[in-house]
Amino acid sequence: MSNCDSCASKGTCNSEGSCSKETFKYGNAKNIIGVISGKGGVGKSTITGILATKLREEGYKVGVLDGDITGPSMPRFFGISDKRATIIPTGENEEVKIIPVETKTGIKVMSLNLLTEQEETPVIWRGPVITGVLTQMYTDTEWGELDYLLIDMPPGTGDIALTVMQSLPVTNMVVVSTPQDMVSMIVKKVVIMIEKMGIEVLGVVENMSYIKCGSCGEKLNVFSKKSAEEQAEYLNIPLIADMPINLDLSEEMEKGEVETFIINNEEYAQLYNNFKNLYK
């Protein structure tokens, strides 16, 4: 059950008692972690994919729920956009069971783009419909026994993000930002929202923090001269890692070999190790 004292809807909610959290119908997850950003385009889905791949490399059973319904990108990230999830009617009150798609390393992925005929098909739905679909993808997917479920959250502080925090048993959040003052300001709003919902913020990943010189390896700041440590201090949360712009990652995504690339990349190993040290 959720804690009403920490809920942003306290005083305006019509629910009697605490709001119940949704549960899996077909499986269980020991740890449910959201990855969120203040706005789109900062690499939130990339960080979700990196963490999922590194967890899987360690032998954990991992699932990824693509919660960014209007901008789903996890199938393309993992190179499975040509595959489709399977919907099986259960014969009970028109309920269904959804079989997710597995990546090359065995990560179970559920995304709206795995249910539509074409990945370019837009979602022209209002908020309540979107949140209903997201909740159903969470509850009706055959996840099996997972050690970790990572939720690629919708960006910002809108209805969908609020619904996830209120109705799904997310225990921790990883925040993704970029080194720009405007982004930092918006991310600060997200951090405050998460804390008001009673969810622990593990820390921030500053993505696109720099570019490495191909000749000498020097770190070249692209956006801001402020350090990642300064941004973390402003947000008042731990710094998990500052990550470079990596053009090779995009190329490996296009080839469908992104998991192998992540496993062999030392910078991603450091991100993962820092994440695990904070998540105990």
PDB file of C-alpha atoms in Angstrom:
ATOM      1  CA  MET A   1       0.000   0.000   0.000  1.00  0.00           C
ATOM      2  CA  SER A   2       1.188   3.530  -0.691  1.00  0.00           C
ATOM      3  CA  ASN A   3       1.773   6.187   1.943  1.00  0.00           C
ATOM      4  CA  CYS A   4      -0.885   8.906   1.628  1.00  0.00           C
ATOM      5  CA  ASP A   5       1.264  11.374   3.579  1.00  0.00           C
ATOM      6  CA  SER A   6       3.813  11.450   0.743  1.00  0.00           C
ATOM      7  CA  CYS A   7       1.263  11.513  -2.083  1.00  0.00           C
ATOM      8  CA  ALA A   8       0.986  14.645  -4.230  1.00  0.00           C
ATOM      9  CA  SER A   9      -2.796  14.117  -4.417  1.00  0.00           C
ATOM     10  CA  LYS A  10      -3.325  14.162  -0.654  1.00  0.00           C
ATOM     11  CA  GLY A  11      -6.337  16.293   0.188  1.00  0.00           C
ATOM     12  CA  THR A  12      -7.843  16.107  -3.303  1.00  0.00           C
ATOM     13  CA  CYS A  13      -8.013  12.337  -3.854  1.00  0.00           C
ATOM     14  CA  ASN A  14     -11.433  10.643  -3.622  1.00  0.00           C
ATOM     15  CA  SER A  15      -9.987   7.223  -2.763  1.00  0.00           C
ATOM     16  CA  GLU A  16     -10.947   5.751   0.594  1.00  0.00           C
ATOM     17  CA  GLY A  17      -7.803   4.732   2.406  1.00  0.00           C
ATOM     18  CA  SER A  18      -4.455   4.232   0.703  1.00  0.00           C
ATOM     19  CA  CYS A  19      -4.181   3.589  -3.015  1.00  0.00           C
ATOM     20  CA  SER A  20      -3.223   0.012  -3.767  1.00  0.00           C
ATOM     21  CA  LYS A  21      -0.211  -0.734  -5.931  1.00  0.00           C
ATOM     22  CA  GLU A  22      -0.608  -2.766  -9.113  1.00  0.00           C
ATOM     23  CA  THR A  23       0.894  -6.253  -9.162  1.00  0.00           C
ATOM     24  CA  PHE A  24       2.070  -8.676 -11.829  1.00  0.00           C
ATOM     25  CA  LYS A  25      -0.469 -11.283 -12.904  1.00  0.00           C
ATOM     26  CA  TYR A  26       2.223 -13.483 -14.418  1.00  0.00           C
ATOM     27  CA  GLY A  27       5.413 -13.222 -12.423  1.00  0.00           C
ATOM     28  CA  ASN A  28       7.257 -11.223  -9.818  1.00  0.00           C
ATOM     29  CA  ALA A  29      10.032  -8.626  -9.633  1.00  0.00           C
ATOM     30  CA  LYS A  30      12.340  -8.294  -6.645  1.00  0.00           C
ATOM     31  CA  ASN A  31      13.442  -4.768  -7.577  1.00  0.00           C
ATOM     32  CA  ILE A  32      11.572  -2.138  -9.615  1.00  0.00           C
ATOM     33  CA  ILE A  33      13.579   0.926 -10.609  1.00  0.00           C
ATOM     34  CA  GLY A  34      12.468   3.863 -12.726  1.00  0.00           C
ATOM     35  CA  VAL A  35      14.754   5.875 -14.999  1.00  0.00           C
ATOM     36  CA  ILE A  36      13.430   9.392 -15.538  1.00  0.00           C
ATOM     37  CA  SER A  37      14.384  12.768 -16.987  1.00  0.00           C
ATOM     38  CA  GLY A  38      12.992  16.277 -16.946  1.00  0.00           C
ATOM     39  CA  LYS A  39      12.590  16.405 -20.722  1.00  0.00           C
ATOM     40  CA  GLY A  40      13.025  14.167 -23.725  1.00  0.00           C
ATOM     41  CA  GLY A  41      16.191  13.826 -25.765  1.00  0.00           C
ATOM     42  CA  VAL A  42      18.696  13.607 -22.913  1.00  0.00           C
ATOM     43  CA  GLY A  43      19.430   9.889 -23.254  1.00  0.00           C
ATOM     44  CA  LYS A  44      17.079   8.457 -20.637  1.00  0.00           C
ATOM     45  CA  SER A  45      16.294   5.383 -22.714  1.00  0.00           C
ATOM     46  CA  THR A  46      19.981   4.878 -23.443  1.00  0.00           C
ATOM     47  CA  ILE A  47      20.829   4.837 -19.737  1.00  0.00           C
ATOM     48  CA  THR A  48      17.933   2.423 -19.134  1.00  0.00           C
ATOM     49  CA  GLY A  49      19.310   0.103 -21.801  1.00  0.00           C
ATOM     50  CA  ILE A  50      22.870   0.299 -20.497  1.00  0.00           C
ATOM     51  CA  LEU A  51      21.852  -0.522 -16.917  1.00  0.00           C
ATOM     52  CA  ALA A  52      19.606  -3.380 -18.074  1.00  0.00           C
ATOM     53  CA  THR A  53      22.399  -4.864 -20.187  1.00  0.00           C
ATOM     54  CA  LYS A  54      24.977  -4.645 -17.401  1.00  0.00           C
ATOM     55  CA  LEU A  55      22.562  -6.216 -14.906  1.00  0.00           C
ATOM     56  CA  ARG A  56      21.920  -9.038 -17.358  1.00  0.00           C
ATOM     57  CA  GLU A  57      25.665  -9.494 -17.848  1.00  0.00           C
ATOM     58  CA  GLU A  58      25.943 -10.104 -14.103  1.00  0.00           C
ATOM     59  CA  GLY A  59      23.471 -12.965 -14.439  1.00  0.00           C
ATOM     60  CA  TYR A  60      20.358 -11.192 -13.167  1.00  0.00           C
ATOM     61  CA  LYS A  61      16.954 -11.829 -14.731  1.00  0.00           C
ATOM     62  CA  VAL A  62      15.982  -8.450 -16.158  1.00  0.00           C
ATOM     63  CA  GLY A  63      12.892  -6.893 -17.699  1.00  0.00           C
ATOM     64  CA  VAL A  64      12.424  -3.462 -19.287  1.00  0.00           C
ATOM     65  CA  LEU A  65       9.044  -1.726 -19.439  1.00  0.00           C
ATOM     66  CA  ASP A  66       8.968   1.074 -22.000  1.00  0.00           C
ATOM     67  CA  GLY A  67       6.821   3.544 -20.095  1.00  0.00           C
ATOM     68  CA  ASP A  68       7.357   6.390 -22.548  1.00  0.00           C
ATOM     69  CA  ILE A  69       4.131   5.567 -24.406  1.00  0.00           C
ATOM     70  CA  THR A  70       4.163   8.547 -26.781  1.00  0.00           C
ATOM     71  CA  GLY A  71       7.862   8.168 -27.574  1.00  0.00           C
ATOM     72  CA  PRO A  72       8.775   4.486 -27.161  1.00  0.00           C
ATOM     73  CA  SER A  73      12.353   3.706 -28.133  1.00  0.00           C
ATOM     74  CA  MET A  74      13.486   0.593 -26.255  1.00  0.00           C
ATOM     75  CA  PRO A  75      12.736  -1.840 -29.141  1.00  0.00           C
ATOM     76  CA  ARG A  76      14.935   0.158 -31.498  1.00  0.00           C
ATOM     77  CA  PHE A  77      17.639   0.515 -28.845  1.00  0.00           C
ATOM     78  CA  PHE A  78      17.866  -3.252 -28.421  1.00  0.00           C
ATOM     79  CA  GLY A  79      17.504  -3.991 -32.137  1.00  0.00           C
ATOM     80  CA  ILE A  80      14.162  -5.782 -31.777  1.00  0.00           C
ATOM     81  CA  SER A  81      11.900  -3.275 -33.549  1.00  0.00           C
ATOM     82  CA  ASP A  82      11.116  -5.877 -36.224  1.00  0.00           C
ATOM     83  CA  LYS A  83       9.627  -8.248 -33.640  1.00  0.00           C
ATOM     84  CA  ARG A  84       6.202  -8.180 -31.995  1.00  0.00           C
ATOM     85  CA  ALA A  85       4.884  -9.205 -28.601  1.00  0.00           C
ATOM     86  CA  THR A  86       2.275 -11.973 -28.542  1.00  0.00           C
ATOM     87  CA  ILE A  87      -1.181 -11.382 -27.057  1.00  0.00           C
ATOM     88  CA  ILE A  88      -2.908 -14.511 -25.740  1.00  0.00           C
ATOM     89  CA  PRO A  89      -6.582 -14.363 -24.625  1.00  0.00           C
ATOM     90  CA  THR A  90      -7.032 -16.067 -21.268  1.00  0.00           C
ATOM     91  CA  GLY A  91     -10.784 -16.619 -21.656  1.00  0.00           C
ATOM     92  CA  GLU A  92     -11.498 -14.810 -18.389  1.00  0.00           C
ATOM     93  CA  ASN A  93     -13.514 -11.575 -18.736  1.00  0.00           C
ATOM     94  CA  GLU A  94     -11.731 -10.677 -21.986  1.00  0.00           C
ATOM     95  CA  GLU A  95      -8.398 -10.583 -20.166  1.00  0.00           C
ATOM     96  CA  VAL A  96      -5.156 -11.285 -21.997  1.00  0.00           C
ATOM     97  CA  LYS A  97      -1.606 -12.368 -21.317  1.00  0.00           C
ATOM     98  CA  ILE A  98       1.192 -10.571 -23.166  1.00  0.00           C
ATOM     99  CA  ILE A  99       4.374 -12.429 -24.060  1.00  0.00           C
ATOM    100  CA  PRO A 100       7.236  -9.898 -24.202  1.00  0.00           C
ATOM    101  CA  VAL A 101      10.077  -9.900 -26.709  1.00  0.00           C
ATOM    102  CA  GLU A 102      13.516 -11.016 -25.517  1.00  0.00           C
ATOM    103  CA  THR A 103      16.784  -9.398 -26.581  1.00  0.00           C
ATOM    104  CA  LYS A 104      19.875 -11.336 -27.641  1.00  0.00           C
ATOM    105  CA  THR A 105      21.076 -11.593 -24.041  1.00  0.00           C
ATOM    106  CA  GLY A 106      17.646 -12.512 -22.664  1.00  0.00           C
ATOM    107  CA  ILE A 107      16.288  -9.182 -21.407  1.00  0.00           C
ATOM    108  CA  LYS A 108      12.473  -9.197 -21.525  1.00  0.00           C
ATOM    109  CA  VAL A 109      11.147  -6.024 -23.164  1.00  0.00           C
ATOM    110  CA  MET A 110       7.582  -4.721 -23.300  1.00  0.00           C
ATOM    111  CA  SER A 111       6.776  -1.609 -25.320  1.00  0.00           C
ATOM    112  CA  LEU A 112       3.778  -0.207 -27.142  1.00  0.00           C
ATOM    113  CA  ASN A 113       5.875  -0.347 -30.313  1.00  0.00           C
ATOM    114  CA  LEU A 114       5.935  -4.132 -29.931  1.00  0.00           C
ATOM    115  CA  LEU A 115       2.126  -4.150 -30.164  1.00  0.00           C
ATOM    116  CA  THR A 116       1.509  -1.824 -33.125  1.00  0.00           C
ATOM    117  CA  GLU A 117       1.796  -3.000 -36.735  1.00  0.00           C
ATOM    118  CA  GLN A 118       4.345  -0.322 -37.562  1.00  0.00           C
ATOM    119  CA  GLU A 119       6.678   1.431 -35.148  1.00  0.00           C
ATOM    120  CA  GLU A 120       5.934   4.794 -36.787  1.00  0.00           C
ATOM    121  CA  THR A 121       2.223   4.579 -35.878  1.00  0.00           C
ATOM    122  CA  PRO A 122       1.535   7.566 -33.571  1.00  0.00           C
ATOM    123  CA  VAL A 123      -0.386   7.353 -30.329  1.00  0.00           C
ATOM    124  CA  ILE A 124      -3.224   9.892 -30.479  1.00  0.00           C
ATOM    125  CA  TRP A 125      -4.667   9.248 -27.036  1.00  0.00           C
ATOM    126  CA  ARG A 126      -5.517  11.375 -24.048  1.00  0.00           C
ATOM    127  CA  GLY A 127      -3.834  10.908 -20.687  1.00  0.00           C
ATOM    128  CA  PRO A 128      -6.281   8.456 -19.046  1.00  0.00           C
ATOM    129  CA  VAL A 129      -6.073   6.057 -22.003  1.00  0.00           C
ATOM    130  CA  ILE A 130      -2.270   6.216 -22.048  1.00  0.00           C
ATOM    131  CA  THR A 131      -1.996   5.529 -18.334  1.00  0.00           C
ATOM    132  CA  GLY A 132      -4.432   2.620 -18.678  1.00  0.00           C
ATOM    133  CA  VAL A 133      -2.359   1.045 -21.451  1.00  0.00           C
ATOM    134  CA  LEU A 134       0.856   1.500 -19.480  1.00  0.00           C
ATOM    135  CA  THR A 135      -0.674  -0.109 -16.411  1.00  0.00           C
ATOM    136  CA  GLN A 136      -1.941  -3.043 -18.481  1.00  0.00           C
ATOM    137  CA  MET A 137       1.483  -3.595 -20.032  1.00  0.00           C
ATOM    138  CA  TYR A 138       2.880  -3.763 -16.507  1.00  0.00           C
ATOM    139  CA  THR A 139       0.258  -6.101 -15.039  1.00  0.00           C
ATOM    140  CA  ASP A 140      -0.596  -8.363 -18.000  1.00  0.00           C
ATOM    141  CA  THR A 141       2.870  -9.107 -19.358  1.00  0.00           C
ATOM    142  CA  GLU A 142       4.294 -12.541 -18.606  1.00  0.00           C
ATOM    143  CA  TRP A 143       7.448 -11.285 -16.919  1.00  0.00           C
ATOM    144  CA  GLY A 144       8.239 -14.469 -15.048  1.00  0.00           C
ATOM    145  CA  GLU A 145      10.532 -14.231 -12.036  1.00  0.00           C
ATOM    146  CA  LEU A 146      12.640 -11.088 -12.427  1.00  0.00           C
ATOM    147  CA  ASP A 147      15.463  -9.812 -10.281  1.00  0.00           C
ATOM    148  CA  TYR A 148      15.106  -6.331 -11.780  1.00  0.00           C
ATOM    149  CA  LEU A 149      12.414  -4.512 -13.734  1.00  0.00           C
ATOM    150  CA  LEU A 150      13.601  -1.199 -15.144  1.00  0.00           C
ATOM    151  CA  ILE A 151      10.920   1.262 -16.230  1.00  0.00           C
ATOM    152  CA  ASP A 152      11.884   3.754 -18.919  1.00  0.00           C
ATOM    153  CA  MET A 153       9.723   6.540 -17.530  1.00  0.00           C
ATOM    154  CA  PRO A 154       7.896   9.228 -19.505  1.00  0.00           C
ATOM    155  CA  PRO A 155       9.828  12.492 -19.125  1.00  0.00           C
ATOM    156  CA  GLY A 156       8.686  15.367 -16.953  1.00  0.00           C
ATOM    157  CA  THR A 157       6.155  15.718 -14.151  1.00  0.00           C
ATOM    158  CA  GLY A 158       2.906  15.073 -16.034  1.00  0.00           C
ATOM    159  CA  ASP A 159      -0.025  12.731 -15.445  1.00  0.00           C
ATOM    160  CA  ILE A 160       1.641   9.599 -16.806  1.00  0.00           C
ATOM    161  CA  ALA A 161       4.765   9.917 -14.675  1.00  0.00           C
ATOM    162  CA  LEU A 162       2.575  10.677 -11.659  1.00  0.00           C
ATOM    163  CA  THR A 163       0.435   7.591 -12.331  1.00  0.00           C
ATOM    164  CA  VAL A 164       3.496   5.347 -12.490  1.00  0.00           C
ATOM    165  CA  MET A 165       4.777   6.673  -9.178  1.00  0.00           C
ATOM    166  CA  GLN A 166       1.376   6.334  -7.516  1.00  0.00           C
ATOM    167  CA  SER A 167       0.182   2.995  -8.866  1.00  0.00           C
ATOM    168  CA  LEU A 168       3.298   0.929  -9.585  1.00  0.00           C
ATOM    169  CA  PRO A 169       5.559  -0.276  -6.752  1.00  0.00           C
ATOM    170  CA  VAL A 170       8.641   1.665  -7.855  1.00  0.00           C
ATOM    171  CA  THR A 171      11.128   1.849  -4.992  1.00  0.00           C
ATOM    172  CA  ASN A 172      13.946   3.873  -6.542  1.00  0.00           C
ATOM    173  CA  MET A 173      14.578   6.339  -9.351  1.00  0.00           C
ATOM    174  CA  VAL A 174      17.630   7.122 -11.446  1.00  0.00           C
ATOM    175  CA  VAL A 175      17.537  10.660 -12.851  1.00  0.00           C
ATOM    176  CA  VAL A 176      19.139  11.490 -16.210  1.00  0.00           C
ATOM    177  CA  SER A 177      20.221  15.005 -17.122  1.00  0.00           C
ATOM    178  CA  THR A 178      22.554  16.884 -19.457  1.00  0.00           C
ATOM    179  CA  PRO A 179      24.974  19.720 -18.589  1.00  0.00           C
ATOM    180  CA  GLN A 180      22.670  22.647 -19.372  1.00  0.00           C
ATOM    181  CA  ASP A 181      21.164  25.070 -16.856  1.00  0.00           C
ATOM    182  CA  MET A 182      17.677  24.858 -18.377  1.00  0.00           C
ATOM    183  CA  VAL A 183      17.711  21.059 -18.201  1.00  0.00           C
ATOM    184  CA  SER A 184      18.996  21.152 -14.620  1.00  0.00           C
ATOM    185  CA  MET A 185      16.121  23.422 -13.597  1.00  0.00           C
ATOM    186  CA  ILE A 186      13.538  21.047 -15.077  1.00  0.00           C
ATOM    187  CA  VAL A 187      15.259  18.022 -13.544  1.00  0.00           C
ATOM    188  CA  LYS A 188      15.105  19.741 -10.149  1.00  0.00           C
ATOM    189  CA  LYS A 189      11.305  19.782 -10.483  1.00  0.00           C
ATOM    190  CA  VAL A 190      11.352  16.045 -11.201  1.00  0.00           C
ATOM    191  CA  VAL A 191      13.539  15.309  -8.182  1.00  0.00           C
ATOM    192  CA  ILE A 192      11.214  17.274  -5.893  1.00  0.00           C
ATOM    193  CA  MET A 193       8.202  15.416  -7.324  1.00  0.00           C
ATOM    194  CA  ILE A 194       9.825  12.017  -6.767  1.00  0.00           C
ATOM    195  CA  GLU A 195      10.697  12.872  -3.186  1.00  0.00           C
ATOM    196  CA  LYS A 196       7.138  14.078  -2.520  1.00  0.00           C
ATOM    197  CA  MET A 197       5.908  10.688  -3.728  1.00  0.00           C
ATOM    198  CA  GLY A 198       8.057   8.982  -1.107  1.00  0.00           C
ATOM    199  CA  ILE A 199      10.369   7.315  -3.645  1.00  0.00           C
ATOM    200  CA  GLU A 200      14.119   7.269  -3.105  1.00  0.00           C
ATOM    201  CA  VAL A 201      16.282   9.000  -5.721  1.00  0.00           C
ATOM    202  CA  LEU A 202      19.440   6.944  -6.203  1.00  0.00           C
ATOM    203  CA  GLY A 203      21.267   9.721  -8.011  1.00  0.00           C
ATOM    204  CA  VAL A 204      21.799  11.506 -11.301  1.00  0.00           C
ATOM    205  CA  VAL A 205      23.551  10.417 -14.474  1.00  0.00           C
ATOM    206  CA  GLU A 206      24.833  13.417 -16.402  1.00  0.00           C
ATOM    207  CA  ASN A 207      24.631  12.242 -19.998  1.00  0.00           C
ATOM    208  CA  MET A 208      26.329  13.897 -23.015  1.00  0.00           C
ATOM    209  CA  SER A 209      28.701  15.407 -20.491  1.00  0.00           C
ATOM    210  CA  TYR A 210      31.670  15.623 -22.847  1.00  0.00           C
ATOM    211  CA  ILE A 211      33.311  14.332 -26.013  1.00  0.00           C
ATOM    212  CA  LYS A 212      36.612  12.490 -25.910  1.00  0.00           C
ATOM    213  CA  CYS A 213      39.249  13.722 -28.333  1.00  0.00           C
ATOM    214  CA  GLY A 214      40.001  10.911 -30.761  1.00  0.00           C
ATOM    215  CA  SER A 215      43.713  11.772 -30.779  1.00  0.00           C
ATOM    216  CA  CYS A 216      44.686  12.515 -27.179  1.00  0.00           C
ATOM    217  CA  GLY A 217      41.662  11.342 -25.166  1.00  0.00           C
ATOM    218  CA  GLU A 218      41.103  14.769 -23.570  1.00  0.00           C
ATOM    219  CA  LYS A 219      37.574  15.434 -22.325  1.00  0.00           C
ATOM    220  CA  LEU A 220      36.027  18.317 -24.257  1.00  0.00           C
ATOM    221  CA  ASN A 221      32.998  20.039 -22.702  1.00  0.00           C
ATOM    222  CA  VAL A 222      30.261  20.601 -25.261  1.00  0.00           C
ATOM    223  CA  PHE A 223      27.524  22.372 -23.333  1.00  0.00           C
ATOM    224  CA  SER A 224      28.573  23.741 -19.957  1.00  0.00           C
ATOM    225  CA  LYS A 225      31.778  24.348 -18.057  1.00  0.00           C
ATOM    226  CA  LYS A 226      30.037  23.380 -14.841  1.00  0.00           C
ATOM    227  CA  SER A 227      31.164  20.012 -13.552  1.00  0.00           C
ATOM    228  CA  ALA A 228      28.835  17.056 -13.127  1.00  0.00           C
ATOM    229  CA  GLU A 229      29.572  17.254  -9.415  1.00  0.00           C
ATOM    230  CA  GLU A 230      28.205  20.821  -9.355  1.00  0.00           C
ATOM    231  CA  GLN A 231      24.992  19.697 -11.031  1.00  0.00           C
ATOM    232  CA  ALA A 232      24.557  16.859  -8.533  1.00  0.00           C
ATOM    233  CA  GLU A 233      25.120  19.339  -5.705  1.00  0.00           C
ATOM    234  CA  TYR A 234      22.456  21.645  -7.166  1.00  0.00           C
ATOM    235  CA  LEU A 235      20.021  18.719  -7.371  1.00  0.00           C
ATOM    236  CA  ASN A 236      21.071  17.608  -3.866  1.00  0.00           C
ATOM    237  CA  ILE A 237      21.426  13.968  -4.945  1.00  0.00           C
ATOM    238  CA  PRO A 238      24.460  11.709  -5.521  1.00  0.00           C
ATOM    239  CA  LEU A 239      26.277  11.730  -8.854  1.00  0.00           C
ATOM    240  CA  ILE A 240      26.180   8.247 -10.366  1.00  0.00           C
ATOM    241  CA  ALA A 241      28.328   9.055 -13.404  1.00  0.00           C
ATOM    242  CA  ASP A 242      29.031  11.586 -16.128  1.00  0.00           C
ATOM    243  CA  MET A 243      28.771   9.938 -19.532  1.00  0.00           C
ATOM    244  CA  PRO A 244      30.282  11.087 -22.847  1.00  0.00           C
ATOM    245  CA  ILE A 245      28.627  11.467 -26.219  1.00  0.00           C
ATOM    246  CA  ASN A 246      29.446   8.160 -27.892  1.00  0.00           C
ATOM    247  CA  LEU A 247      28.835   7.968 -31.628  1.00  0.00           C
ATOM    248  CA  ASP A 248      29.880   4.309 -31.697  1.00  0.00           C
ATOM    249  CA  LEU A 249      26.884   3.428 -29.523  1.00  0.00           C
ATOM    250  CA  SER A 250      24.480   4.711 -32.180  1.00  0.00           C
ATOM    251  CA  GLU A 251      26.253   2.701 -34.858  1.00  0.00           C
ATOM    252  CA  GLU A 252      26.035  -0.495 -32.800  1.00  0.00           C
ATOM    253  CA  MET A 253      22.322   0.134 -32.206  1.00  0.00           C
ATOM    254  CA  GLU A 254      21.780   0.319 -35.959  1.00  0.00           C
ATOM    255  CA  LYS A 255      23.624  -2.988 -36.387  1.00  0.00           C
ATOM    256  CA  GLY A 256      21.679  -4.672 -33.580  1.00  0.00           C
ATOM    257  CA  GLU A 257      24.857  -5.309 -31.579  1.00  0.00           C
ATOM    258  CA  VAL A 258      24.382  -2.753 -28.828  1.00  0.00           C
ATOM    259  CA  GLU A 259      24.414  -5.252 -25.951  1.00  0.00           C
ATOM    260  CA  THR A 260      27.804  -6.658 -26.946  1.00  0.00           C
ATOM    261  CA  PHE A 261      29.161  -3.113 -27.292  1.00  0.00           C
ATOM    262  CA  ILE A 262      27.896  -2.128 -23.839  1.00  0.00           C
ATOM    263  CA  ILE A 263      29.338  -5.249 -22.210  1.00  0.00           C
ATOM    264  CA  ASN A 264      32.802  -4.468 -23.621  1.00  0.00           C
ATOM    265  CA  ASN A 265      32.814  -0.733 -22.788  1.00  0.00           C
ATOM    266  CA  GLU A 266      34.758   0.355 -19.682  1.00  0.00           C
ATOM    267  CA  GLU A 267      32.840   3.618 -19.213  1.00  0.00           C
ATOM    268  CA  TYR A 268      29.555   1.751 -19.018  1.00  0.00           C
ATOM    269  CA  ALA A 269      31.098  -0.642 -16.510  1.00  0.00           C
ATOM    270  CA  GLN A 270      31.947   2.346 -14.299  1.00  0.00           C
ATOM    271  CA  LEU A 271      28.380   3.656 -14.581  1.00  0.00           C
ATOM    272  CA  TYR A 272      27.055   0.254 -13.556  1.00  0.00           C
ATOM    273  CA  ASN A 273      29.474  -0.158 -10.647  1.00  0.00           C
ATOM    274  CA  ASN A 274      28.558   3.256  -9.240  1.00  0.00           C
ATOM    275  CA  PHE A 275      24.861   2.432  -9.657  1.00  0.00           C
ATOM    276  CA  LYS A 276      25.253  -0.856  -7.789  1.00  0.00           C
ATOM    277  CA  ASN A 277      27.228   0.804  -4.995  1.00  0.00           C
ATOM    278  CA  LEU A 278      24.373   3.256  -4.437  1.00  0.00           C
ATOM    279  CA  TYR A 279      21.652   0.605  -4.767  1.00  0.00           C
ATOM    280  CA  LYS A 280      22.150  -1.668  -1.778  1.00  0.00           C
TER     281      LYS A 280
END
